[in-house]
Amino acid sequence: MTDQDPAYSPKHYRTPDGAPADIVIFTITSTEKPTTKKSLPLRRLEILLIQRKKWPFEGHWALPGGFSSPEESIYACALRELQEETGVESVHLEYFNEYSEPGRDPRGWMISHAFYALVKEDALAARRAADDAADVRLFSVEEALDMKLAFDHRQIIQDALIHIRRSMLTTTIAKEFLPAEFTLSELYQVIQTVVPDFEEKNFIRKVTSTQSRKGIVEAVQEVDGSPKMSNRYSQRSAQLYRFTDEEPTLSIYG
Amino acid sequence: MTDQDPAYSPKHYRTPDGAPADIVIFTITSTEKPTTKKSLPLRRLEILLIQRKKWPFEGHWALPGGFSSPEESIYACALRELQEETGVESVHLEYFNEYSEPGRDPRGWMISHAFYALVKEDALAARRAADDAADVRLFSVEEALDMKLAFDHRQIIQDALIHIRRSMLTTTIAKEFLPAEFTLSELYQVIQTVVPDFEEKNFIRKVTSTQSRKGIVEAVQEVDGSPKMSNRYSQRSAQLYRFTDEEPTLSIYG
DNA sequence: ACAATAGTGTCTTTCAGACACTATCCC
DNA sequence: GGGATAGTGTCTGAAAGACACTATTGT
């Protein structure tokens, strides 16, 4: 009932056997459509998994992660693991849940801390070439959820998906999957890749000319003030946009 | 780099000294205005704190909580602690963060798991009378944040506030502070108590007659089909509403 | 009559939704 | 010219924002 039992002493209680951090590393891969014309790529949401080499779950695919130590916070641990895995600095890394069901880890009492990270495809490409081993791979979300994964990692991935989908619609994390300057079609594609149900009919108009959304994106201009365009994906070139610093607050009541 | 080091064995690493759960228990207290007429009460957002009786932070006020055991999940632990503290079943209890900065607990390597709970005032009243000890008390949010609290509990409370405020505007947790049937003034008051900046000019109209909000609340009717009213807070009686099961999804893009 | 809450009327501006239409430009 | 993307025009109805106004009733 009180914070600590009066008889508390570290020796009297069993203590956890470890506090690992597991990371759901999301990336969006692009593949060109087999067409002669310029076109928007096919995008797919993928997750990085690692094949385990020993007990428990030897041979199974699992989320990357590792044990934290008393000299670092759990977040610092996750960041370290992520950098070791991807070689990327300054990625979006966000904590979303703990996993502590009794028996979830045959090695003992392990309380896992789950993060999700958003990484651009090219950031992973270099790393994966380095250790080209077949034991690190990207899987599409559907593939990953169909596999028999180690521990409760399937559940963790499902929960991570719920979080990334909500964040994609309520925050500006889409920018983590996009270059600094992007076209609105790219943005629309990224959102749809993460949230398949997403559909907005007059997307361009809503994003560009709705005052109540307070300009989450703004048109990029050339140094001479003319609009900066891109024709990477189309014959007709498209206006480039960038995210502003606005983080809109949403409300169901107004 | 891999999930677990090949040389891993539980004995080789230092393990955490405990995995406590701490709970920020929010309640809204009501006090009548000193007026002769019926009126809306003054509402205040308060937090339940406990005064510690021993090292560390003896005499300091702290969040209620306790150590988890390997036989229960962290959530189950928090639920158990909350029930011991408040005697309440079926309250809203939500996990929101972990706290693991090195040195945060002088007793050793303690990874704390923070929850927030939303409890109705009357649920706490009974319990607080039972152990009328001066070592369990409600403090207003402002008071609590002005005090020198144990551990990093001030930080935990600040983070909990951010979460409860966002949830208050983006989900229907307001119902946790309201009776099953309530007037729209009550709802408005509750929202404002948690989110002081909240202001919507045509609140009644927006909540009742905006289709895009898909009816998060609905008017309550008497058995004979006539509108069910309440005059608890006013001379003129007001329509009673209840929350529906709708949980609206919000988006910044549409 | 008045205090206190509970609404309604009305006007203007903005936004949403639909969808046909034009624009660009490389192949 | 056709294919692929990038927009615009235009109309309707719904919603937002402001704020003055009416309604109810215990004291």
XYZ file of C-alpha atoms (C1' of nucleotides) in Angstrom:
562
model
C 0.000 0.000 0.000
C 2.849 2.355 0.660
C 5.514 3.001 -1.870
C 7.849 0.514 -0.311
C 7.148 -2.133 2.239
C 8.572 -1.223 5.645
C 10.555 -4.456 5.618
C 12.045 -3.683 2.245
C 15.569 -4.667 1.613
C 16.920 -5.489 -1.809
C 17.854 -8.971 -0.698
C 14.359 -9.963 0.356
C 12.794 -9.935 -3.038
C 13.481 -11.600 -6.283
C 14.731 -9.069 -8.772
C 14.330 -9.001 -12.549
C 16.812 -10.963 -14.606
C 17.133 -8.273 -17.220
C 15.579 -5.193 -18.775
C 16.024 -5.440 -22.525
C 14.971 -2.909 -25.111
C 13.465 -4.186 -28.353
C 13.096 -1.980 -31.378
C 10.620 -2.195 -34.207
C 12.579 -0.552 -36.995
C 10.235 0.636 -39.717
C 11.344 1.704 -43.120
C 9.580 2.376 -46.383
C 11.141 0.770 -49.414
C 10.599 2.090 -52.914
C 10.642 0.054 -56.071
C 10.160 1.509 -59.514
C 7.101 0.558 -61.418
C 7.892 -1.398 -64.591
C 6.832 1.358 -66.921
C 8.663 3.325 -69.490
C 7.381 6.603 -68.186
C 8.342 8.433 -65.061
C 6.062 7.386 -62.276
C 5.656 7.238 -58.556
C 7.405 4.243 -57.049
C 5.664 1.400 -55.265
C 6.206 1.853 -51.571
C 6.059 -0.769 -48.897
C 6.279 -0.597 -45.124
C 8.917 -2.995 -43.868
C 10.390 -4.094 -40.588
C 13.927 -5.136 -39.830
C 14.303 -8.534 -38.175
C 17.255 -10.584 -37.013
C 17.578 -14.318 -37.042
C 18.530 -15.690 -33.659
C 21.538 -17.964 -33.426
C 20.991 -19.565 -30.060
C 18.619 -20.563 -27.347
C 15.950 -19.529 -26.795
C 14.114 -19.406 -30.132
C 17.225 -20.426 -32.045
C 16.627 -19.930 -35.743
C 13.571 -17.770 -35.221
C 13.379 -14.229 -36.419
C 13.222 -11.573 -33.730
C 13.263 -7.852 -33.190
C 16.672 -6.261 -32.776
C 17.425 -5.215 -29.261
C 19.603 -5.864 -26.293
C 19.991 -5.649 -22.585
C 20.263 -2.358 -20.820
C 22.827 -1.663 -18.171
C 22.633 0.425 -14.989
C 24.862 3.073 -16.552
C 22.342 4.063 -19.195
C 18.671 4.859 -19.417
C 16.496 2.483 -21.372
C 16.147 5.098 -24.063
C 19.917 5.465 -24.310
C 20.161 1.696 -24.577
C 17.662 1.609 -27.417
C 19.462 4.430 -29.168
C 22.760 2.605 -28.868
C 21.300 -0.613 -30.205
C 19.659 1.203 -33.049
C 22.873 2.899 -34.039
C 24.764 -0.367 -33.909
C 22.096 -1.886 -36.102
C 21.568 0.828 -38.647
C 24.560 3.084 -38.292
C 22.173 5.999 -38.307
C 22.338 8.966 -36.000
C 19.371 11.141 -35.239
C 16.522 8.897 -36.160
C 13.069 9.097 -34.756
C 13.001 6.686 -31.829
C 9.992 6.483 -29.589
C 9.103 4.361 -26.601
C 5.658 2.880 -26.662
C 5.173 0.011 -24.210
C 6.580 -2.495 -21.780
C 6.125 -6.245 -21.981
C 6.173 -8.137 -18.732
C 3.744 -11.045 -18.914
C 5.072 -13.816 -16.707
C 6.732 -16.484 -18.821
C 7.294 -14.309 -21.869
C 11.017 -15.140 -21.822
C 12.254 -18.643 -20.928
C 15.501 -17.195 -19.619
C 13.746 -15.709 -16.636
C 12.041 -12.529 -15.503
C 12.660 -10.180 -18.367
C 10.813 -6.902 -18.644
C 11.116 -5.760 -22.202
C 10.826 -2.149 -23.289
C 9.575 -1.645 -26.783
C 10.458 1.214 -29.098
C 9.690 1.967 -32.646
C 12.090 3.699 -34.969
C 11.536 5.345 -38.329
C 14.460 5.045 -40.673
C 14.866 6.029 -44.306
C 15.544 3.259 -46.724
C 18.939 4.492 -47.848
C 20.159 4.665 -44.255
C 19.627 0.939 -43.955
C 20.997 0.045 -47.362
C 24.620 0.750 -46.474
C 24.493 -1.175 -43.260
C 22.838 -4.191 -44.751
C 25.484 -4.406 -47.410
C 28.178 -4.316 -44.742
C 27.047 -7.368 -42.879
C 25.415 -8.973 -45.857
C 24.734 -11.977 -43.702
C 21.394 -13.592 -44.305
C 20.548 -13.144 -40.641
C 19.405 -9.537 -40.934
C 16.562 -8.773 -43.293
C 13.667 -6.534 -44.017
C 10.222 -8.075 -44.081
C 7.011 -6.478 -45.117
C 4.620 -5.954 -42.249
C 2.337 -8.660 -43.589
C 5.170 -11.148 -43.882
C 6.413 -10.385 -40.408
C 3.010 -10.874 -38.875
C 2.603 -14.206 -40.659
C 5.835 -15.624 -39.288
C 6.455 -17.473 -36.082
C 8.593 -14.960 -34.283
C 10.611 -15.245 -31.115
C 9.153 -14.323 -27.732
C 6.073 -12.096 -27.903
C 7.547 -10.115 -30.750
C 4.521 -10.599 -32.942
C 2.430 -8.818 -30.336
C 5.012 -6.072 -30.030
C 4.943 -5.509 -33.777
C 1.168 -5.345 -33.794
C 1.198 -2.771 -31.030
C 3.906 -0.800 -32.798
C 1.751 -0.722 -35.905
C -1.139 0.769 -34.002
C 1.152 3.460 -32.675
C 2.861 4.323 -35.934
C -0.493 4.526 -37.684
C -1.918 6.875 -35.132
C 1.222 8.984 -35.112
C 1.237 9.141 -38.890
C -2.192 10.780 -38.824
C -1.850 12.937 -35.725
C 1.737 14.133 -35.878
C 4.180 15.043 -38.598
C 6.305 11.893 -38.384
C 5.718 11.413 -42.098
C 8.752 13.639 -42.461
C 10.927 10.830 -41.107
C 10.262 8.873 -44.283
C 10.659 11.800 -46.651
C 13.494 13.992 -47.856
C 13.541 17.525 -46.501
C 11.729 18.687 -49.635
C 9.071 16.536 -51.174
C 6.048 16.673 -53.403
C 2.560 16.302 -52.042
C 2.141 13.072 -53.967
C 5.085 11.664 -52.112
C 3.592 12.713 -48.818
C 0.266 11.199 -49.754
C 1.961 7.981 -50.757
C 3.887 7.735 -47.518
C 0.752 8.213 -45.471
C -1.067 5.597 -47.478
C 1.810 3.177 -47.166
C 1.617 3.323 -43.396
C -2.163 3.714 -43.142
C -3.681 1.762 -46.032
C -7.184 3.045 -45.338
C -6.124 6.656 -45.634
C -7.937 8.547 -48.332
C -8.525 12.245 -48.713
C -10.200 13.456 -51.820
C -8.902 16.990 -52.102
C -5.623 16.283 -50.369
C -3.618 19.005 -52.081
C -6.126 21.698 -51.303
C -6.604 20.664 -47.725
C -2.945 20.583 -46.955
C -2.079 23.783 -48.760
C -4.997 26.107 -48.330
C -6.815 25.277 -45.143
C -6.143 27.889 -42.525
C -7.343 25.788 -39.628
C -4.497 23.374 -40.282
C -2.141 26.294 -39.829
C 0.329 25.312 -42.472
C 1.989 22.121 -41.418
C 3.733 22.211 -44.767
C 4.921 25.165 -46.797
C 5.920 25.567 -50.428
C 9.641 25.761 -51.029
C 10.956 28.630 -53.106
C 14.113 29.069 -55.127
C 16.551 31.716 -53.988
C 15.046 34.078 -56.530
C 11.617 33.612 -55.031
C 10.165 31.456 -57.758
C 8.512 28.182 -56.776
C 10.881 25.273 -56.447
C 9.715 22.327 -58.499
C 10.627 18.704 -59.007
C 9.976 16.424 -61.921
C 11.453 13.307 -60.412
C 8.205 11.425 -60.622
C 6.406 12.992 -63.480
C 6.664 14.801 -66.719
C 4.879 17.754 -65.326
C 6.953 19.077 -62.496
C 5.438 19.447 -59.085
C 5.788 22.002 -56.341
C 8.151 20.994 -53.555
C 7.067 21.373 -49.937
C 8.720 21.119 -46.579
C 7.349 20.571 -43.102
C 7.157 23.586 -40.880
C 7.687 23.410 -37.151
C 3.976 23.435 -36.485
C 2.734 20.459 -34.522
C -1.019 20.827 -34.617
C -3.077 19.929 -31.611
C -6.196 17.968 -32.269
C -9.406 17.829 -30.328
C -12.588 15.852 -30.630
C -14.572 18.659 -29.026
C -13.834 21.532 -31.311
C 24.428 -5.902 -32.447
C 22.466 -9.101 -32.241
C 19.550 -9.508 -29.949
C 21.590 -11.207 -27.294
C 25.305 -11.517 -26.937
C 26.522 -15.021 -27.809
C 28.170 -15.257 -24.423
C 24.986 -14.342 -22.646
C 24.227 -16.031 -19.409
C 22.115 -14.469 -16.695
C 25.003 -14.573 -14.261
C 27.363 -12.492 -16.361
C 25.527 -9.244 -16.152
C 24.300 -7.072 -13.419
C 20.545 -7.255 -13.227
C 18.054 -4.603 -12.123
C 17.349 -4.306 -8.425
C 13.658 -3.825 -8.924
C 10.901 -2.876 -11.326
C 8.423 -0.727 -9.450
C 5.217 0.737 -10.784
C 4.292 4.280 -9.778
C 0.836 5.671 -10.280
C -0.269 9.241 -10.752
C -3.813 9.076 -9.417
C -5.834 11.984 -10.735
C -9.170 13.007 -9.362
C -11.372 16.050 -9.756
C -12.729 17.479 -6.544
C -15.843 19.592 -6.427
C -16.595 22.302 -3.928
C -19.778 24.321 -3.857
C -19.568 27.990 -4.605
C -20.550 30.184 -1.652
C -23.752 31.374 -3.203
C -27.345 31.064 -2.247
C -28.409 29.875 -5.640
C -27.800 26.590 -7.351
C -24.604 26.767 -9.277
C -21.891 24.727 -10.880
C -19.257 23.632 -8.383
C -15.650 24.710 -8.455
C -13.613 21.840 -9.758
C -9.969 21.164 -9.219
C -7.593 18.554 -10.595
C -5.804 16.814 -7.768
C -3.215 14.111 -7.312
C -2.930 11.584 -4.521
C 0.430 11.495 -2.772
C 1.844 9.461 0.078
C 4.315 10.597 2.684
C 7.288 8.277 2.918
C 8.211 6.905 6.313
C 11.735 5.726 5.700
C 14.876 5.983 3.691
C 15.242 7.091 1.012
C 13.420 10.406 0.961
C 11.981 9.860 4.408
C 9.295 12.427 5.090
C 8.988 13.414 1.448
C 5.782 13.046 -0.452
C 5.814 10.499 -3.237
C 3.605 8.804 -5.769
C 1.885 5.633 -4.617
C 3.335 2.510 -6.102
C 5.230 -0.632 -5.333
C 7.484 -3.331 -6.622
C 6.323 -5.805 -9.177
C 6.945 -9.492 -8.885
C 7.711 -12.114 -11.542
C 4.254 -13.603 -11.133
C 2.458 -10.555 -12.445
C 2.721 -8.184 -15.348
C 3.614 -4.600 -14.591
C 0.092 -3.567 -15.453
C -1.324 -6.137 -13.044
C 1.013 -4.796 -10.399
C -0.170 -1.250 -10.952
C -3.777 -2.371 -10.862
C -3.201 -4.191 -7.581
C -1.482 -1.182 -6.033
C -4.224 1.103 -7.217
C -6.916 -1.074 -5.734
C -5.084 -1.293 -2.441
C -4.800 2.464 -2.468
C -8.245 3.477 -3.570
C -10.358 0.388 -3.101
C -11.741 0.979 -6.546
C -12.286 -1.640 -9.184
C -12.484 -0.863 -12.866
C -10.804 2.466 -13.031
C -9.054 3.894 -16.020
C -5.400 2.936 -15.639
C -2.948 3.648 -18.386
C 0.759 3.104 -18.783
C 2.653 6.047 -20.175
C 6.411 5.855 -19.607
C 9.409 4.246 -18.001
C 11.960 6.028 -15.850
C 15.452 4.604 -15.841
C 17.966 7.423 -15.594
C 21.015 6.116 -13.758
C 20.990 7.246 -10.146
C 17.283 7.996 -9.987
C 16.893 5.725 -6.971
C 19.569 5.574 -4.255
C 18.614 2.003 -3.475
C 20.075 0.799 -6.733
C 19.107 0.095 -10.315
C 15.384 0.641 -10.293
C 13.423 0.914 -13.518
C 10.151 2.562 -12.704
C 7.015 2.159 -14.766
C 4.637 5.067 -14.602
C 0.876 4.909 -14.930
C -1.837 7.401 -14.598
C -5.232 6.614 -13.199
C -8.482 8.545 -13.340
C -10.646 8.139 -10.290
C -13.877 9.793 -9.264
C -13.790 11.857 -6.143
C -16.304 9.793 -4.188
C -14.316 6.629 -4.824
C -11.411 8.145 -2.951
C -13.458 9.656 -0.160
C -14.300 6.356 1.522
C -10.769 5.107 1.448
C -9.251 8.265 2.787
C -11.603 8.226 5.724
C -10.576 4.660 6.504
C -6.908 5.329 6.962
C -7.373 8.908 8.011
C -3.656 9.083 8.590
C -2.081 12.327 7.572
C 0.290 10.420 5.320
C -2.083 10.108 2.385
C -3.449 13.279 0.850
C -4.723 14.923 -2.239
C -2.796 17.879 -3.585
C -3.724 20.152 -6.406
C -1.512 19.799 -9.428
C 0.043 23.185 -8.752
C 0.813 22.311 -5.157
C 2.295 18.982 -6.094
C 4.568 20.531 -8.679
C 5.762 23.114 -6.174
C 6.803 20.539 -3.617
C 10.085 18.752 -3.228
C 8.992 15.244 -4.053
C 10.795 11.938 -3.679
C 12.842 10.476 -6.530
C 11.998 11.899 -9.957
C 8.325 11.982 -9.134
C 7.973 15.611 -10.069
C 9.066 14.772 -13.578
C 6.700 11.821 -13.680
C 3.802 14.046 -12.678
C 4.673 16.590 -15.332
C 4.776 13.900 -17.976
C 1.499 12.448 -16.720
C -0.081 15.868 -17.058
C 0.954 16.107 -20.676
C -0.608 12.727 -21.316
C -3.852 13.320 -19.473
C -4.285 16.651 -21.228
C -3.804 15.175 -24.636
C -6.074 12.257 -23.828
C -8.734 14.587 -22.507
C -8.926 16.319 -25.877
C -8.410 13.357 -28.180
C -10.274 10.560 -26.442
C -13.379 10.278 -24.337
C -11.640 9.814 -20.993
C -13.646 12.736 -19.687
C -16.236 10.101 -18.878
C -13.965 8.759 -16.154
C -14.592 11.924 -14.181
C -18.312 12.110 -14.857
C -21.368 10.140 -13.861
C -22.912 7.979 -16.564
C -25.352 10.805 -17.325
C -24.218 14.375 -17.217
C -25.001 17.812 -18.532
C -22.901 19.473 -21.170
C -21.865 22.128 -18.688
C -20.424 19.451 -16.502
C -18.528 17.990 -19.418
C -17.229 21.412 -20.370
C -16.145 22.039 -16.798
C -14.309 18.750 -16.563
C -12.423 19.416 -19.765
C -11.487 22.875 -18.588
C -10.376 21.580 -15.227
C -7.883 19.266 -16.865
C -6.976 21.558 -19.775
C -7.175 25.136 -18.499
C -6.662 26.630 -21.950
C -9.615 24.795 -23.387
C -12.257 27.075 -24.789
C -14.907 26.402 -27.387
C -17.394 29.080 -28.115
C -20.347 27.103 -29.354
C -19.588 24.018 -27.345
C -23.139 22.754 -27.066
C -23.795 23.041 -30.742
C -20.552 21.450 -31.769
C -20.954 18.475 -29.520
C -24.603 17.895 -30.266
C -25.154 18.793 -33.880
C -21.950 18.275 -35.797
C -22.188 15.188 -37.945
C -18.481 14.909 -38.570
C -17.976 14.278 -34.873
C -20.296 11.342 -35.265
C -22.068 11.690 -31.985
C -19.596 11.026 -29.228
C -22.382 11.926 -26.843
C -26.101 11.342 -27.123
C -29.087 12.825 -25.332
C -30.624 10.585 -22.687
C -34.359 9.985 -22.809
C -36.837 8.961 -20.187
C -38.547 5.614 -20.608
C -41.499 7.417 -22.151
C -39.251 8.962 -24.792
C -39.217 12.468 -23.380
C -35.858 14.161 -22.819
C -34.251 13.378 -19.483
C -33.293 16.520 -17.672
C -31.384 17.528 -14.586
C -31.611 20.652 -12.491
C -28.848 19.779 -10.091
C -26.805 22.810 -11.035
C -29.316 25.322 -12.152
C -32.796 26.596 -11.920
C -33.427 25.836 -15.501
C -33.037 22.128 -16.000
C -30.582 20.841 -18.557
C -30.589 17.950 -20.945
C -28.636 14.914 -19.754
C -26.166 13.232 -22.092
C -24.166 10.056 -22.071
C -21.087 8.992 -23.982
C -21.625 6.629 -26.852
C -19.111 3.967 -27.771
C -17.693 6.091 -30.555
C -13.989 6.739 -30.267
C -13.311 9.238 -33.026
C -10.105 9.059 -34.992
C -8.379 12.330 -35.622
C -6.117 13.373 -38.432
C -4.124 16.468 -39.220
C -4.432 15.816 -42.937
C -8.158 15.731 -43.423
C -36.692 41.009 -9.813
C -32.436 38.649 -10.100
C -28.943 35.314 -10.341
C -27.327 31.443 -12.564
C -27.449 28.148 -15.974
C -29.312 26.534 -20.533
C -29.936 27.112 -24.498
C -31.459 29.461 -29.754
C -31.198 32.795 -33.928
C -28.719 34.696 -37.297
C -25.132 36.188 -40.007
C -20.635 35.686 -42.323
C -16.744 33.184 -43.638
C -14.543 29.052 -44.307
C -14.268 24.257 -45.296
C -15.558 19.592 -47.172
C -16.943 16.628 -50.924
C -17.553 15.541 -55.486
C -15.777 15.359 -59.903
C -15.053 17.238 -64.306
C -11.722 19.814 -66.294
C -7.090 21.759 -67.737
C -1.791 21.587 -67.696
C 2.698 19.666 -68.550
C 5.843 17.000 -70.952
C 8.471 12.882 -71.935
C 8.075 9.014 -74.701
C -1.202 11.148 -79.295
C -1.041 8.662 -74.935
C 0.289 7.966 -70.425
C 1.371 9.624 -66.056
C 1.396 13.064 -62.698
C -0.094 17.807 -61.175
C -2.972 20.561 -60.462
C -7.722 24.134 -60.973
C -12.918 25.416 -61.375
C -17.095 25.189 -59.661
C -20.973 23.980 -57.232
C -23.375 22.334 -52.999
C -24.029 21.730 -48.361
C -22.010 21.651 -43.833
C -19.491 23.654 -40.216
C -16.953 27.380 -37.651
C -16.952 31.752 -35.273
C -19.052 35.539 -33.187
C -22.354 37.222 -30.160
C -26.803 39.001 -29.148
C -30.790 37.124 -27.705
C -34.460 34.204 -25.288
C -35.797 30.564 -21.671
C -36.361 28.635 -17.044
C -36.921 28.750 -12.222
C -35.401 28.797 -7.126
C -34.717 32.354 -3.941
